[in-house]
PDB file of C-alpha atoms in Angstrom:
ATOM      1  CA  MET A  90      13.559 -23.301  11.130  1.00  0.00           C
ATOM      2  CA  SER A  91      12.803 -27.015  11.376  1.00  0.00           C
ATOM      3  CA  ARG A  92      14.487 -29.591   9.125  1.00  0.00           C
ATOM      4  CA  THR A  93      11.153 -30.129   7.311  1.00  0.00           C
ATOM      5  CA  LEU A  94      10.658 -26.426   6.680  1.00  0.00           C
ATOM      6  CA  ARG A  95      14.225 -26.095   5.466  1.00  0.00           C
ATOM      7  CA  PHE A  96      13.687 -28.990   3.095  1.00  0.00           C
ATOM      8  CA  ARG A  97      10.484 -27.459   1.741  1.00  0.00           C
ATOM      9  CA  ALA A  98      12.127 -24.076   1.330  1.00  0.00           C
ATOM     10  CA  ALA A  99      15.000 -25.669  -0.553  1.00  0.00           C
ATOM     11  CA  LEU A 100      12.594 -27.481  -2.856  1.00  0.00           C
ATOM     12  CA  ALA A 101      10.682 -24.203  -3.511  1.00  0.00           C
ATOM     13  CA  ALA A 102      13.899 -22.376  -4.303  1.00  0.00           C
ATOM     14  CA  PHE A 103      15.043 -25.177  -6.588  1.00  0.00           C
ATOM     15  CA  ALA A 104      11.698 -25.121  -8.416  1.00  0.00           C
ATOM     16  CA  ILE A 105      11.891 -21.374  -8.958  1.00  0.00           C
ATOM     17  CA  ALA A 106      15.508 -21.602 -10.095  1.00  0.00           C
ATOM     18  CA  ALA A 107      14.677 -24.412 -12.518  1.00  0.00           C
ATOM     19  CA  SER A 108      11.768 -22.528 -13.986  1.00  0.00           C
ATOM     20  CA  LEU A 109      13.874 -19.372 -14.302  1.00  0.00           C
ATOM     21  CA  THR A 110      16.625 -21.314 -16.038  1.00  0.00           C
ATOM     22  CA  ALA A 111      14.144 -22.731 -18.524  1.00  0.00           C
ATOM     23  CA  ALA A 112      12.650 -19.303 -19.156  1.00  0.00           C
ATOM     24  CA  GLN A 113      16.080 -17.762 -19.671  1.00  0.00           C
ATOM     25  CA  ALA A 114      16.941 -20.487 -22.141  1.00  0.00           C
ATOM     26  CA  ASP A 115      14.271 -18.994 -24.424  1.00  0.00           C
ATOM     27  CA  GLU A 116      14.396 -15.339 -23.397  1.00  0.00           C
ATOM     28  CA  PRO A 117      16.155 -13.558 -20.608  1.00  0.00           C
ATOM     29  CA  VAL A 118      13.772 -12.370 -17.867  1.00  0.00           C
ATOM     30  CA  ARG A 119      13.917  -8.595 -17.682  1.00  0.00           C
ATOM     31  CA  VAL A 120      11.592  -6.849 -15.255  1.00  0.00           C
ATOM     32  CA  GLY A 121      10.806  -3.144 -15.505  1.00  0.00           C
ATOM     33  CA  GLY A 122       9.142  -1.284 -12.650  1.00  0.00           C
ATOM     34  CA  LEU A 123       7.292   2.029 -12.914  1.00  0.00           C
ATOM     35  CA  PHE A 124       6.938   4.269  -9.882  1.00  0.00           C
ATOM     36  CA  ALA A 125       4.779   7.369 -10.096  1.00  0.00           C
ATOM     37  CA  GLY A 126       6.745   9.012  -7.303  1.00  0.00           C
ATOM     38  CA  ARG A 127      10.110   8.770  -5.551  1.00  0.00           C
ATOM     39  CA  ILE A 128      11.546   5.414  -4.557  1.00  0.00           C
ATOM     40  CA  ASP A 129      12.986   7.076  -1.428  1.00  0.00           C
ATOM     41  CA  ASP A 130       9.673   8.578  -0.198  1.00  0.00           C
ATOM     42  CA  GLY A 131       9.691   6.555   3.030  1.00  0.00           C
ATOM     43  CA  GLY A 132       6.279   5.173   2.132  1.00  0.00           C
ATOM     44  CA  PHE A 133       4.349   3.430  -0.611  1.00  0.00           C
ATOM     45  CA  MET A 134       6.803   3.932  -3.483  1.00  0.00           C
ATOM     46  CA  GLN A 135       9.834   2.947  -1.430  1.00  0.00           C
ATOM     47  CA  ALA A 136       8.081  -0.200  -0.176  1.00  0.00           C
ATOM     48  CA  GLY A 137       7.319  -1.149  -3.790  1.00  0.00           C
ATOM     49  CA  TYR A 138      10.894  -0.557  -4.902  1.00  0.00           C
ATOM     50  CA  THR A 139      12.216  -2.624  -1.991  1.00  0.00           C
ATOM     51  CA  GLY A 140      10.021  -5.537  -3.027  1.00  0.00           C
ATOM     52  CA  LEU A 141      11.181  -5.236  -6.620  1.00  0.00           C
ATOM     53  CA  ALA A 142      14.860  -5.115  -5.596  1.00  0.00           C
ATOM     54  CA  LYS A 143      14.335  -8.091  -3.318  1.00  0.00           C
ATOM     55  CA  ALA A 144      12.924 -10.037  -6.257  1.00  0.00           C
ATOM     56  CA  GLY A 145      16.013  -9.167  -8.345  1.00  0.00           C
ATOM     57  CA  ASP A 146      18.338 -10.406  -5.623  1.00  0.00           C
ATOM     58  CA  ALA A 147      16.414 -13.546  -4.673  1.00  0.00           C
ATOM     59  CA  LEU A 148      15.255 -14.697  -8.130  1.00  0.00           C
ATOM     60  CA  GLY A 149      18.208 -13.697 -10.259  1.00  0.00           C
ATOM     61  CA  VAL A 150      16.277 -11.654 -12.787  1.00  0.00           C
ATOM     62  CA  THR A 151      17.377  -8.332 -14.295  1.00  0.00           C
ATOM     63  CA  ILE A 152      15.629  -5.409 -12.650  1.00  0.00           C
ATOM     64  CA  ASP A 153      15.249  -1.932 -14.079  1.00  0.00           C
ATOM     65  CA  TYR A 154      12.966   0.902 -12.966  1.00  0.00           C
ATOM     66  CA  THR A 155      11.690   4.342 -13.830  1.00  0.00           C
ATOM     67  CA  ASP A 156      10.623   6.670 -11.029  1.00  0.00           C
ATOM     68  CA  GLY A 157       9.720  10.298 -10.540  1.00  0.00           C
ATOM     69  CA  ILE A 158       6.901  10.168 -13.084  1.00  0.00           C
ATOM     70  CA  LYS A 159       3.949  12.428 -12.331  1.00  0.00           C
ATOM     71  CA  PRO A 160       0.686  10.530 -11.948  1.00  0.00           C
ATOM     72  CA  GLU A 161      -0.801  11.746 -15.214  1.00  0.00           C
ATOM     73  CA  PRO A 162      -2.206   9.109 -17.611  1.00  0.00           C
ATOM     74  CA  ASP A 163      -0.266  10.293 -20.699  1.00  0.00           C
ATOM     75  CA  LEU A 164       3.048  10.486 -18.826  1.00  0.00           C
ATOM     76  CA  LEU A 165       2.490   7.065 -17.225  1.00  0.00           C
ATOM     77  CA  ALA A 166       1.589   5.508 -20.578  1.00  0.00           C
ATOM     78  CA  GLU A 167       4.709   6.946 -22.186  1.00  0.00           C
ATOM     79  CA  ALA A 168       6.887   5.542 -19.417  1.00  0.00           C
ATOM     80  CA  LEU A 169       5.231   2.148 -19.694  1.00  0.00           C
ATOM     81  CA  ARG A 170       5.795   2.021 -23.431  1.00  0.00           C
ATOM     82  CA  ALA A 171       9.456   2.718 -22.913  1.00  0.00           C
ATOM     83  CA  LEU A 172       9.748  -0.117 -20.384  1.00  0.00           C
ATOM     84  CA  ALA A 173       7.736  -2.515 -22.526  1.00  0.00           C
ATOM     85  CA  ALA A 174      10.122  -2.020 -25.443  1.00  0.00           C
ATOM     86  CA  ASP A 175      12.877  -4.049 -23.768  1.00  0.00           C
ATOM     87  CA  HIS A 176      11.376  -5.904 -20.806  1.00  0.00           C
ATOM     88  CA  THR A 177       9.456  -9.195 -20.613  1.00  0.00           C
ATOM     89  CA  LEU A 178       7.530  -8.226 -17.451  1.00  0.00           C
ATOM     90  CA  VAL A 179       6.451  -4.666 -16.628  1.00  0.00           C
ATOM     91  CA  ILE A 180       5.060  -3.829 -13.189  1.00  0.00           C
ATOM     92  CA  ALA A 181       3.345  -0.474 -12.607  1.00  0.00           C
ATOM     93  CA  HIS A 182       3.257   0.265  -8.887  1.00  0.00           C
ATOM     94  CA  GLY A 183       0.016   1.855  -7.731  1.00  0.00           C
ATOM     95  CA  GLY A 184      -3.582   2.056  -8.810  1.00  0.00           C
ATOM     96  CA  GLN A 185      -2.983   5.402 -10.487  1.00  0.00           C
ATOM     97  CA  ASN A 186      -1.379   3.381 -13.311  1.00  0.00           C
ATOM     98  CA  SER A 187      -4.513   1.293 -14.028  1.00  0.00           C
ATOM     99  CA  ALA A 188      -5.801   3.207 -17.089  1.00  0.00           C
ATOM    100  CA  ALA A 189      -2.391   3.624 -18.667  1.00  0.00           C
ATOM    101  CA  ALA A 190      -1.486  -0.036 -18.095  1.00  0.00           C
ATOM    102  CA  LYS A 191      -4.733  -1.205 -19.664  1.00  0.00           C
ATOM    103  CA  THR A 192      -3.975   0.855 -22.766  1.00  0.00           C
ATOM    104  CA  VAL A 193      -0.312  -0.039 -23.120  1.00  0.00           C
ATOM    105  CA  ALA A 194      -0.775  -3.765 -22.383  1.00  0.00           C
ATOM    106  CA  ALA A 195      -3.046  -3.954 -25.423  1.00  0.00           C
ATOM    107  CA  GLU A 196      -0.285  -2.379 -27.533  1.00  0.00           C
ATOM    108  CA  PHE A 197       2.347  -4.941 -26.395  1.00  0.00           C
ATOM    109  CA  PRO A 198       0.598  -8.374 -26.433  1.00  0.00           C
ATOM    110  CA  ASP A 199       3.907 -10.269 -26.036  1.00  0.00           C
ATOM    111  CA  VAL A 200       4.804  -8.447 -22.809  1.00  0.00           C
ATOM    112  CA  THR A 201       3.302  -9.342 -19.426  1.00  0.00           C
ATOM    113  CA  PHE A 202       1.994  -6.458 -17.397  1.00  0.00           C
ATOM    114  CA  VAL A 203       1.092  -6.157 -13.701  1.00  0.00           C
ATOM    115  CA  VAL A 204      -0.519  -3.275 -11.797  1.00  0.00           C
ATOM    116  CA  THR A 205      -0.144  -3.323  -8.020  1.00  0.00           C
ATOM    117  CA  GLN A 206      -3.018  -2.006  -5.876  1.00  0.00           C
ATOM    118  CA  GLY A 207      -5.237  -1.981  -8.901  1.00  0.00           C
ATOM    119  CA  GLY A 208      -8.113  -4.057 -10.192  1.00  0.00           C
ATOM    120  CA  VAL A 209      -7.477  -4.056 -13.955  1.00  0.00           C
ATOM    121  CA  THR A 210      -7.042  -7.189 -16.013  1.00  0.00           C
ATOM    122  CA  GLY A 211      -6.493  -8.167 -19.632  1.00  0.00           C
ATOM    123  CA  ASP A 212      -5.154 -10.948 -21.827  1.00  0.00           C
ATOM    124  CA  ASN A 213      -1.601 -10.106 -20.682  1.00  0.00           C
ATOM    125  CA  LEU A 214      -2.428  -8.022 -17.614  1.00  0.00           C
ATOM    126  CA  SER A 215      -3.130  -8.909 -13.980  1.00  0.00           C
ATOM    127  CA  SER A 216      -3.342  -6.970 -10.765  1.00  0.00           C
ATOM    128  CA  TYR A 217      -1.695  -7.814  -7.447  1.00  0.00           C
ATOM    129  CA  GLU A 218      -3.317  -6.085  -4.494  1.00  0.00           C
ATOM    130  CA  VAL A 219      -2.215  -5.880  -0.884  1.00  0.00           C
ATOM    131  CA  LEU A 220      -5.437  -5.179   1.048  1.00  0.00           C
ATOM    132  CA  GLN A 221      -4.373  -2.106   2.985  1.00  0.00           C
ATOM    133  CA  GLU A 222      -8.030  -1.453   3.652  1.00  0.00           C
ATOM    134  CA  GLN A 223      -7.993  -4.273   6.166  1.00  0.00           C
ATOM    135  CA  SER A 224      -5.264  -2.700   8.275  1.00  0.00           C
ATOM    136  CA  ALA A 225      -6.935   0.673   7.755  1.00  0.00           C
ATOM    137  CA  PHE A 226     -10.108  -0.705   9.313  1.00  0.00           C
ATOM    138  CA  LEU A 227      -8.078  -1.694  12.371  1.00  0.00           C
ATOM    139  CA  ALA A 228      -6.548   1.808  12.354  1.00  0.00           C
ATOM    140  CA  GLY A 229     -10.066   3.196  12.643  1.00  0.00           C
ATOM    141  CA  VAL A 230     -10.798   1.003  15.645  1.00  0.00           C
ATOM    142  CA  LEU A 231      -7.557   2.146  17.258  1.00  0.00           C
ATOM    143  CA  ALA A 232      -8.324   5.811  16.601  1.00  0.00           C
ATOM    144  CA  ALA A 233     -11.781   5.502  18.124  1.00  0.00           C
ATOM    145  CA  ARG A 234     -10.369   3.849  21.242  1.00  0.00           C
ATOM    146  CA  VAL A 235      -7.522   6.318  21.931  1.00  0.00           C
ATOM    147  CA  THR A 236      -9.150   9.648  21.037  1.00  0.00           C
ATOM    148  CA  LYS A 237      -9.858  11.894  23.984  1.00  0.00           C
ATOM    149  CA  THR A 238     -11.688  14.634  22.080  1.00  0.00           C
ATOM    150  CA  GLY A 239     -14.099  12.376  20.168  1.00  0.00           C
ATOM    151  CA  THR A 240     -12.803  13.736  16.831  1.00  0.00           C
ATOM    152  CA  VAL A 241     -10.249  11.932  14.636  1.00  0.00           C
ATOM    153  CA  GLY A 242      -8.856  12.642  11.184  1.00  0.00           C
ATOM    154  CA  HIS A 243      -7.785  11.036   7.931  1.00  0.00           C
ATOM    155  CA  MET A 244      -5.584  12.698   5.334  1.00  0.00           C
ATOM    156  CA  SER A 245      -4.159  11.577   2.009  1.00  0.00           C
ATOM    157  CA  GLY A 246      -3.090  13.021  -1.351  1.00  0.00           C
ATOM    158  CA  ILE A 247      -4.406  11.855  -4.644  1.00  0.00           C
ATOM    159  CA  LYS A 248      -7.727   9.982  -4.989  1.00  0.00           C
ATOM    160  CA  VAL A 249      -6.575   6.638  -6.326  1.00  0.00           C
ATOM    161  CA  LYS A 250      -8.667   3.553  -5.751  1.00  0.00           C
ATOM    162  CA  PRO A 251      -6.520   2.026  -2.960  1.00  0.00           C
ATOM    163  CA  GLY A 252      -6.509   5.353  -1.069  1.00  0.00           C
ATOM    164  CA  LEU A 253     -10.259   5.710  -1.399  1.00  0.00           C
ATOM    165  CA  LYS A 254     -10.753   2.143  -0.191  1.00  0.00           C
ATOM    166  CA  GLY A 255      -8.406   2.796   2.757  1.00  0.00           C
ATOM    167  CA  ARG A 256     -10.327   5.909   3.689  1.00  0.00           C
ATOM    168  CA  ALA A 257     -13.655   4.061   3.554  1.00  0.00           C
ATOM    169  CA  ALA A 258     -12.292   1.249   5.682  1.00  0.00           C
ATOM    170  CA  TYR A 259     -10.816   3.611   8.271  1.00  0.00           C
ATOM    171  CA  ILE A 260     -14.082   5.498   8.694  1.00  0.00           C
ATOM    172  CA  ALA A 261     -15.932   2.160   8.980  1.00  0.00           C
ATOM    173  CA  GLY A 262     -13.452   0.996  11.643  1.00  0.00           C
ATOM    174  CA  VAL A 263     -14.029   4.157  13.649  1.00  0.00           C
ATOM    175  CA  ALA A 264     -17.821   3.666  13.432  1.00  0.00           C
ATOM    176  CA  TYR A 265     -17.487  -0.025  14.308  1.00  0.00           C
ATOM    177  CA  ALA A 266     -15.682   0.838  17.560  1.00  0.00           C
ATOM    178  CA  ASP A 267     -17.611   3.975  18.445  1.00  0.00           C
ATOM    179  CA  PRO A 268     -20.237   5.476  16.120  1.00  0.00           C
ATOM    180  CA  ASP A 269     -20.232   8.709  18.134  1.00  0.00           C
ATOM    181  CA  VAL A 270     -16.702   9.617  17.121  1.00  0.00           C
ATOM    182  CA  THR A 271     -16.445  12.313  14.367  1.00  0.00           C
ATOM    183  CA  VAL A 272     -14.089  11.704  11.422  1.00  0.00           C
ATOM    184  CA  LEU A 273     -12.552  14.482   9.391  1.00  0.00           C
ATOM    185  CA  THR A 274     -11.273  13.350   5.989  1.00  0.00           C
ATOM    186  CA  ASN A 275      -9.271  15.164   3.345  1.00  0.00           C
ATOM    187  CA  PHE A 276      -7.495  14.402   0.064  1.00  0.00           C
ATOM    188  CA  SER A 277      -5.141  17.271  -0.641  1.00  0.00           C
ATOM    189  CA  GLY A 278      -4.247  16.270  -4.211  1.00  0.00           C
ATOM    190  CA  ASP A 279      -0.527  15.774  -3.475  1.00  0.00           C
ATOM    191  CA  GLN A 280       1.216  12.873  -1.681  1.00  0.00           C
ATOM    192  CA  ASP A 281       4.571  14.653  -1.345  1.00  0.00           C
ATOM    193  CA  ASP A 282       3.941  18.296  -0.433  1.00  0.00           C
ATOM    194  CA  ASN A 283       5.086  18.804   3.176  1.00  0.00           C
ATOM    195  CA  ALA A 284       3.868  22.387   3.470  1.00  0.00           C
ATOM    196  CA  LEU A 285       0.416  21.321   2.327  1.00  0.00           C
ATOM    197  CA  SER A 286       0.252  18.309   4.681  1.00  0.00           C
ATOM    198  CA  ALA A 287       1.327  20.498   7.602  1.00  0.00           C
ATOM    199  CA  LYS A 288      -1.407  23.008   6.763  1.00  0.00           C
ATOM    200  CA  ILE A 289      -4.092  20.268   6.713  1.00  0.00           C
ATOM    201  CA  ALA A 290      -2.789  18.691   9.914  1.00  0.00           C
ATOM    202  CA  ASN A 291      -2.987  22.032  11.697  1.00  0.00           C
ATOM    203  CA  ALA A 292      -6.506  22.631  10.363  1.00  0.00           C
ATOM    204  CA  MET A 293      -7.641  19.268  11.657  1.00  0.00           C
ATOM    205  CA  ALA A 294      -6.070  19.986  15.044  1.00  0.00           C
ATOM    206  CA  ASP A 295      -7.930  23.299  15.110  1.00  0.00           C
ATOM    207  CA  ALA A 296     -11.139  21.358  14.413  1.00  0.00           C
ATOM    208  CA  GLY A 297     -10.527  19.140  17.441  1.00  0.00           C
ATOM    209  CA  ALA A 298      -8.862  16.047  15.960  1.00  0.00           C
ATOM    210  CA  ASP A 299      -6.322  14.512  18.342  1.00  0.00           C
ATOM    211  CA  VAL A 300      -5.598  11.360  16.272  1.00  0.00           C
ATOM    212  CA  VAL A 301      -5.046  11.468  12.491  1.00  0.00           C
ATOM    213  CA  PHE A 302      -4.537   8.580  10.066  1.00  0.00           C
ATOM    214  CA  THR A 303      -2.139   9.672   7.292  1.00  0.00           C
ATOM    215  CA  MET A 304      -1.847   7.930   3.952  1.00  0.00           C
ATOM    216  CA  LEU A 305       1.012   9.984   2.526  1.00  0.00           C
ATOM    217  CA  ASN A 306       4.386   9.478   0.876  1.00  0.00           C
ATOM    218  CA  ALA A 307       7.148  12.054   1.015  1.00  0.00           C
ATOM    219  CA  GLY A 308       4.712  14.653   2.367  1.00  0.00           C
ATOM    220  CA  ARG A 309       4.379  12.800   5.647  1.00  0.00           C
ATOM    221  CA  THR A 310       7.186  14.790   7.234  1.00  0.00           C
ATOM    222  CA  GLY A 311       5.086  17.980   7.247  1.00  0.00           C
ATOM    223  CA  ALA A 312       2.261  16.170   8.976  1.00  0.00           C
ATOM    224  CA  ILE A 313       4.619  14.649  11.552  1.00  0.00           C
ATOM    225  CA  ASP A 314       6.151  18.012  12.441  1.00  0.00           C
ATOM    226  CA  ALA A 315       2.773  19.732  12.734  1.00  0.00           C
ATOM    227  CA  MET A 316       1.216  16.979  14.813  1.00  0.00           C
ATOM    228  CA  ARG A 317       4.173  16.776  17.160  1.00  0.00           C
ATOM    229  CA  GLU A 318       3.914  20.515  17.785  1.00  0.00           C
ATOM    230  CA  ARG A 319       0.119  20.323  18.335  1.00  0.00           C
ATOM    231  CA  GLY A 320       0.169  17.223  20.514  1.00  0.00           C
ATOM    232  CA  VAL A 321      -1.776  15.165  17.992  1.00  0.00           C
ATOM    233  CA  ARG A 322      -1.089  11.432  17.661  1.00  0.00           C
ATOM    234  CA  GLN A 323      -0.656  10.002  14.210  1.00  0.00           C
ATOM    235  CA  ILE A 324      -1.439   6.622  12.692  1.00  0.00           C
ATOM    236  CA  GLY A 325       0.882   5.862   9.783  1.00  0.00           C
ATOM    237  CA  ASN A 326       0.660   3.354   6.983  1.00  0.00           C
ATOM    238  CA  VAL A 327       2.785   1.027   4.819  1.00  0.00           C
ATOM    239  CA  VAL A 328       5.609   0.482   7.331  1.00  0.00           C
ATOM    240  CA  ASP A 329       5.857   0.401  11.144  1.00  0.00           C
ATOM    241  CA  TRP A 330       6.049   4.112  11.978  1.00  0.00           C
ATOM    242  CA  THR A 331       5.673   3.399  15.703  1.00  0.00           C
ATOM    243  CA  ALA A 332       9.284   2.212  15.669  1.00  0.00           C
ATOM    244  CA  ILE A 333      10.415   5.447  13.972  1.00  0.00           C
ATOM    245  CA  ASP A 334       8.750   8.343  15.844  1.00  0.00           C
ATOM    246  CA  PRO A 335       6.806   8.500  19.122  1.00  0.00           C
ATOM    247  CA  VAL A 336       4.174  10.768  17.563  1.00  0.00           C
ATOM    248  CA  PHE A 337       2.731   7.576  16.037  1.00  0.00           C
ATOM    249  CA  VAL A 338       0.235   5.640  18.127  1.00  0.00           C
ATOM    250  CA  GLY A 339      -0.164   3.035  15.414  1.00  0.00           C
ATOM    251  CA  SER A 340       0.577   2.169  11.802  1.00  0.00           C
ATOM    252  CA  ALA A 341      -1.598   0.356   9.330  1.00  0.00           C
ATOM    253  CA  MET A 342       1.096  -1.772   7.806  1.00  0.00           C
ATOM    254  CA  ALA A 343       0.612  -2.961   4.219  1.00  0.00           C
ATOM    255  CA  ASP A 344       3.791  -4.062   2.550  1.00  0.00           C
ATOM    256  CA  SER A 345       2.963  -3.319  -1.047  1.00  0.00           C
ATOM    257  CA  GLY A 346       6.420  -4.562  -1.970  1.00  0.00           C
ATOM    258  CA  MET A 347       5.185  -8.089  -1.466  1.00  0.00           C
ATOM    259  CA  ALA A 348       2.864  -7.591  -4.424  1.00  0.00           C
ATOM    260  CA  LEU A 349       5.858  -6.839  -6.688  1.00  0.00           C
ATOM    261  CA  PHE A 350       7.905  -9.695  -5.289  1.00  0.00           C
ATOM    262  CA  ASP A 351       5.051 -12.193  -5.664  1.00  0.00           C
ATOM    263  CA  ALA A 352       4.347 -11.020  -9.205  1.00  0.00           C
ATOM    264  CA  VAL A 353       7.991 -11.611 -10.260  1.00  0.00           C
ATOM    265  CA  SER A 354       8.089 -14.936  -8.381  1.00  0.00           C
ATOM    266  CA  ASP A 355       4.913 -16.141 -10.088  1.00  0.00           C
ATOM    267  CA  TYR A 356       6.232 -15.057 -13.465  1.00  0.00           C
ATOM    268  CA  VAL A 357       9.579 -16.866 -13.251  1.00  0.00           C
ATOM    269  CA  SER A 358       8.058 -20.000 -11.677  1.00  0.00           C
ATOM    270  CA  GLY A 359       5.375 -20.298 -14.343  1.00  0.00           C
ATOM    271  CA  ALA A 360       2.561 -19.700 -11.819  1.00  0.00           C
ATOM    272  CA  PHE A 361       1.550 -16.316 -13.234  1.00  0.00           C
ATOM    273  CA  GLU A 362      -2.035 -16.095 -14.465  1.00  0.00           C
ATOM    274  CA  PRO A 363      -3.117 -13.323 -16.827  1.00  0.00           C
ATOM    275  CA  GLY A 364      -6.517 -11.705 -16.369  1.00  0.00           C
ATOM    276  CA  VAL A 365      -6.787 -12.134 -12.610  1.00  0.00           C
ATOM    277  CA  VAL A 366      -6.595 -10.049  -9.428  1.00  0.00           C
ATOM    278  CA  ARG A 367      -4.472 -11.587  -6.648  1.00  0.00           C
ATOM    279  CA  ARG A 368      -5.200 -10.313  -3.143  1.00  0.00           C
ATOM    280  CA  ILE A 369      -3.042 -10.393  -0.013  1.00  0.00           C
ATOM    281  CA  GLY A 370      -4.620  -9.512   3.365  1.00  0.00           C
ATOM    282  CA  LEU A 371      -4.565  -9.955   7.123  1.00  0.00           C
ATOM    283  CA  ASP A 372      -4.309 -13.714   6.628  1.00  0.00           C
ATOM    284  CA  MET A 373      -0.662 -12.952   5.773  1.00  0.00           C
ATOM    285  CA  PRO A 374       0.389 -10.809   8.735  1.00  0.00           C
ATOM    286  CA  GLU A 375       3.907 -10.457   7.313  1.00  0.00           C
ATOM    287  CA  ALA A 376       2.255  -8.320   4.624  1.00  0.00           C
ATOM    288  CA  VAL A 377      -0.799  -6.720   6.304  1.00  0.00           C
ATOM    289  CA  SER A 378      -1.186  -5.922   9.993  1.00  0.00           C
ATOM    290  CA  LEU A 379      -1.581  -3.096  12.484  1.00  0.00           C
ATOM    291  CA  ALA A 380       1.378  -2.033  14.615  1.00  0.00           C
ATOM    292  CA  VAL A 381       0.648  -0.198  17.850  1.00  0.00           C
ATOM    293  CA  ALA A 382       2.768   1.928  20.160  1.00  0.00           C
ATOM    294  CA  ASP A 383       3.935   0.704  23.530  1.00  0.00           C
ATOM    295  CA  ASP A 384       1.522   2.992  25.351  1.00  0.00           C
ATOM    296  CA  VAL A 385      -1.619   1.464  23.798  1.00  0.00           C
ATOM    297  CA  PRO A 386      -3.478  -0.356  26.600  1.00  0.00           C
ATOM    298  CA  GLN A 387      -3.624  -4.153  26.578  1.00  0.00           C
ATOM    299  CA  ALA A 388      -7.399  -4.104  26.405  1.00  0.00           C
ATOM    300  CA  VAL A 389      -7.232  -2.207  23.102  1.00  0.00           C
ATOM    301  CA  ARG A 390      -4.622  -4.584  21.785  1.00  0.00           C
ATOM    302  CA  ASP A 391      -6.836  -7.514  22.611  1.00  0.00           C
ATOM    303  CA  GLU A 392      -9.801  -5.921  20.898  1.00  0.00           C
ATOM    304  CA  LEU A 393      -7.763  -5.222  17.773  1.00  0.00           C
ATOM    305  CA  ALA A 394      -6.611  -8.863  17.664  1.00  0.00           C
ATOM    306  CA  ALA A 395     -10.182 -10.019  17.958  1.00  0.00           C
ATOM    307  CA  VAL A 396     -11.365  -7.701  15.180  1.00  0.00           C
ATOM    308  CA  ALA A 397      -8.523  -8.844  12.911  1.00  0.00           C
ATOM    309  CA  ALA A 398      -9.496 -12.470  13.487  1.00  0.00           C
ATOM    310  CA  LYS A 399     -13.089 -11.687  12.534  1.00  0.00           C
ATOM    311  CA  ILE A 400     -11.959  -9.999   9.318  1.00  0.00           C
ATOM    312  CA  VAL A 401      -9.890 -13.011   8.353  1.00  0.00           C
ATOM    313  CA  ALA A 402     -12.781 -15.360   9.181  1.00  0.00           C
ATOM    314  CA  GLY A 403     -15.125 -13.300   7.067  1.00  0.00           C
ATOM    315  CA  GLU A 404     -17.282 -12.305  10.035  1.00  0.00           C
ATOM    316  CA  ILE A 405     -16.539  -8.626   9.353  1.00  0.00           C
ATOM    317  CA  GLU A 406     -16.749  -7.358   5.766  1.00  0.00           C
ATOM    318  CA  VAL A 407     -14.558  -4.315   5.369  1.00  0.00           C
ATOM    319  CA  PRO A 408     -16.317  -1.570   3.369  1.00  0.00           C
ATOM    320  CA  THR A 409     -14.377  -0.091   0.518  1.00  0.00           C
ATOM    321  CA  GLU A 410     -16.739   2.719  -0.482  1.00  0.00           C
ATOM    322  CA  TRP A 411     -17.799   5.808   1.438  1.00  0.00           C
ATOM    323  CA  GLU A 412     -19.896   8.823   0.587  1.00  0.00           C
ATOM    324  CA  GLY A 413     -19.933  11.781   2.885  1.00  0.00           C
ATOM    325  CA  GLU A 414     -18.742  15.343   3.356  1.00  0.00           C
ATOM    326  CA  GLU A 415     -15.014  15.953   3.183  1.00  0.00           C
ATOM    327  CA  PHE A 416     -13.010  18.318   5.391  1.00  0.00           C
ATOM    328  CA  THR A 417     -11.885  21.329   3.438  1.00  0.00           C
ATOM    329  CA  VAL A 418      -9.109  23.787   4.190  1.00  0.00           C
ATOM    330  CA  ALA A 419      -9.301  27.381   3.071  1.00  0.00           C
ATOM    331  CA  ASP A 420      -6.578  28.585   0.648  1.00  0.00           C
TER     332      ASP A 420
END
């Protein structure tokens, strides 16, 4: 790091520390995180928890969390109320919390609320969104370029807004690269069921898919095992799965933990704005990007870089809605 950058970083750290000290003089900053899943799921929830823990270490605030909550509105609302009772900032990780957060934020006007990967706002509520649909679009381009059968897949669990947007973007990316490629898409209803994800992966392989984009949490293991056995390449999400298992040809990285870290940082520095949606995309490659395996040809890598640049420049608008027939699996 250059001397100038070190000086700027020191100033930024000093400013945050000064703001935090001032805030703590009036009221200690206590941050509560809600995770509708397991913080060790190797995916979306774990990335969010990592970002929250990083904020606690770097910014000196008190961090608490509740995890393992089923994504049901009443249960989420109950958990949010419990956190709001003794925290100054409450962050609900994932768009499945949007309705509950909107309700509970109105009940606790003196508490600041944040939903990640959501689009809800209020007088004391903002959303911080990492645009995983942008890396999902690139995943679609990759799938279209590496498929040998002309059929690719997408599978996820629950139909929350970010997942739907990611699905739409992936299908659009496939069509952008090659409109003749067929896409099979399925939402199983569960992010963490390995037997179910294996069943769907096998069904997609039976239907001819040789590349599948998975947007799963703890249930990813079942898909990995099934695809390895069937010779199907997988495209992961959230973290760089290409560095973890050779079954992955790519990974649509979207570090949702940055949304939590930025929300806490904005809060303690005084930069937090209620009633807004903050978005983080490919213009911040440390948060959003596409990782590719070593065996991806250079020509495909070059094309992906060019498409990413067009998205950042606004030359490609990534679709976030899709209507079509879904791939179903018999019981």
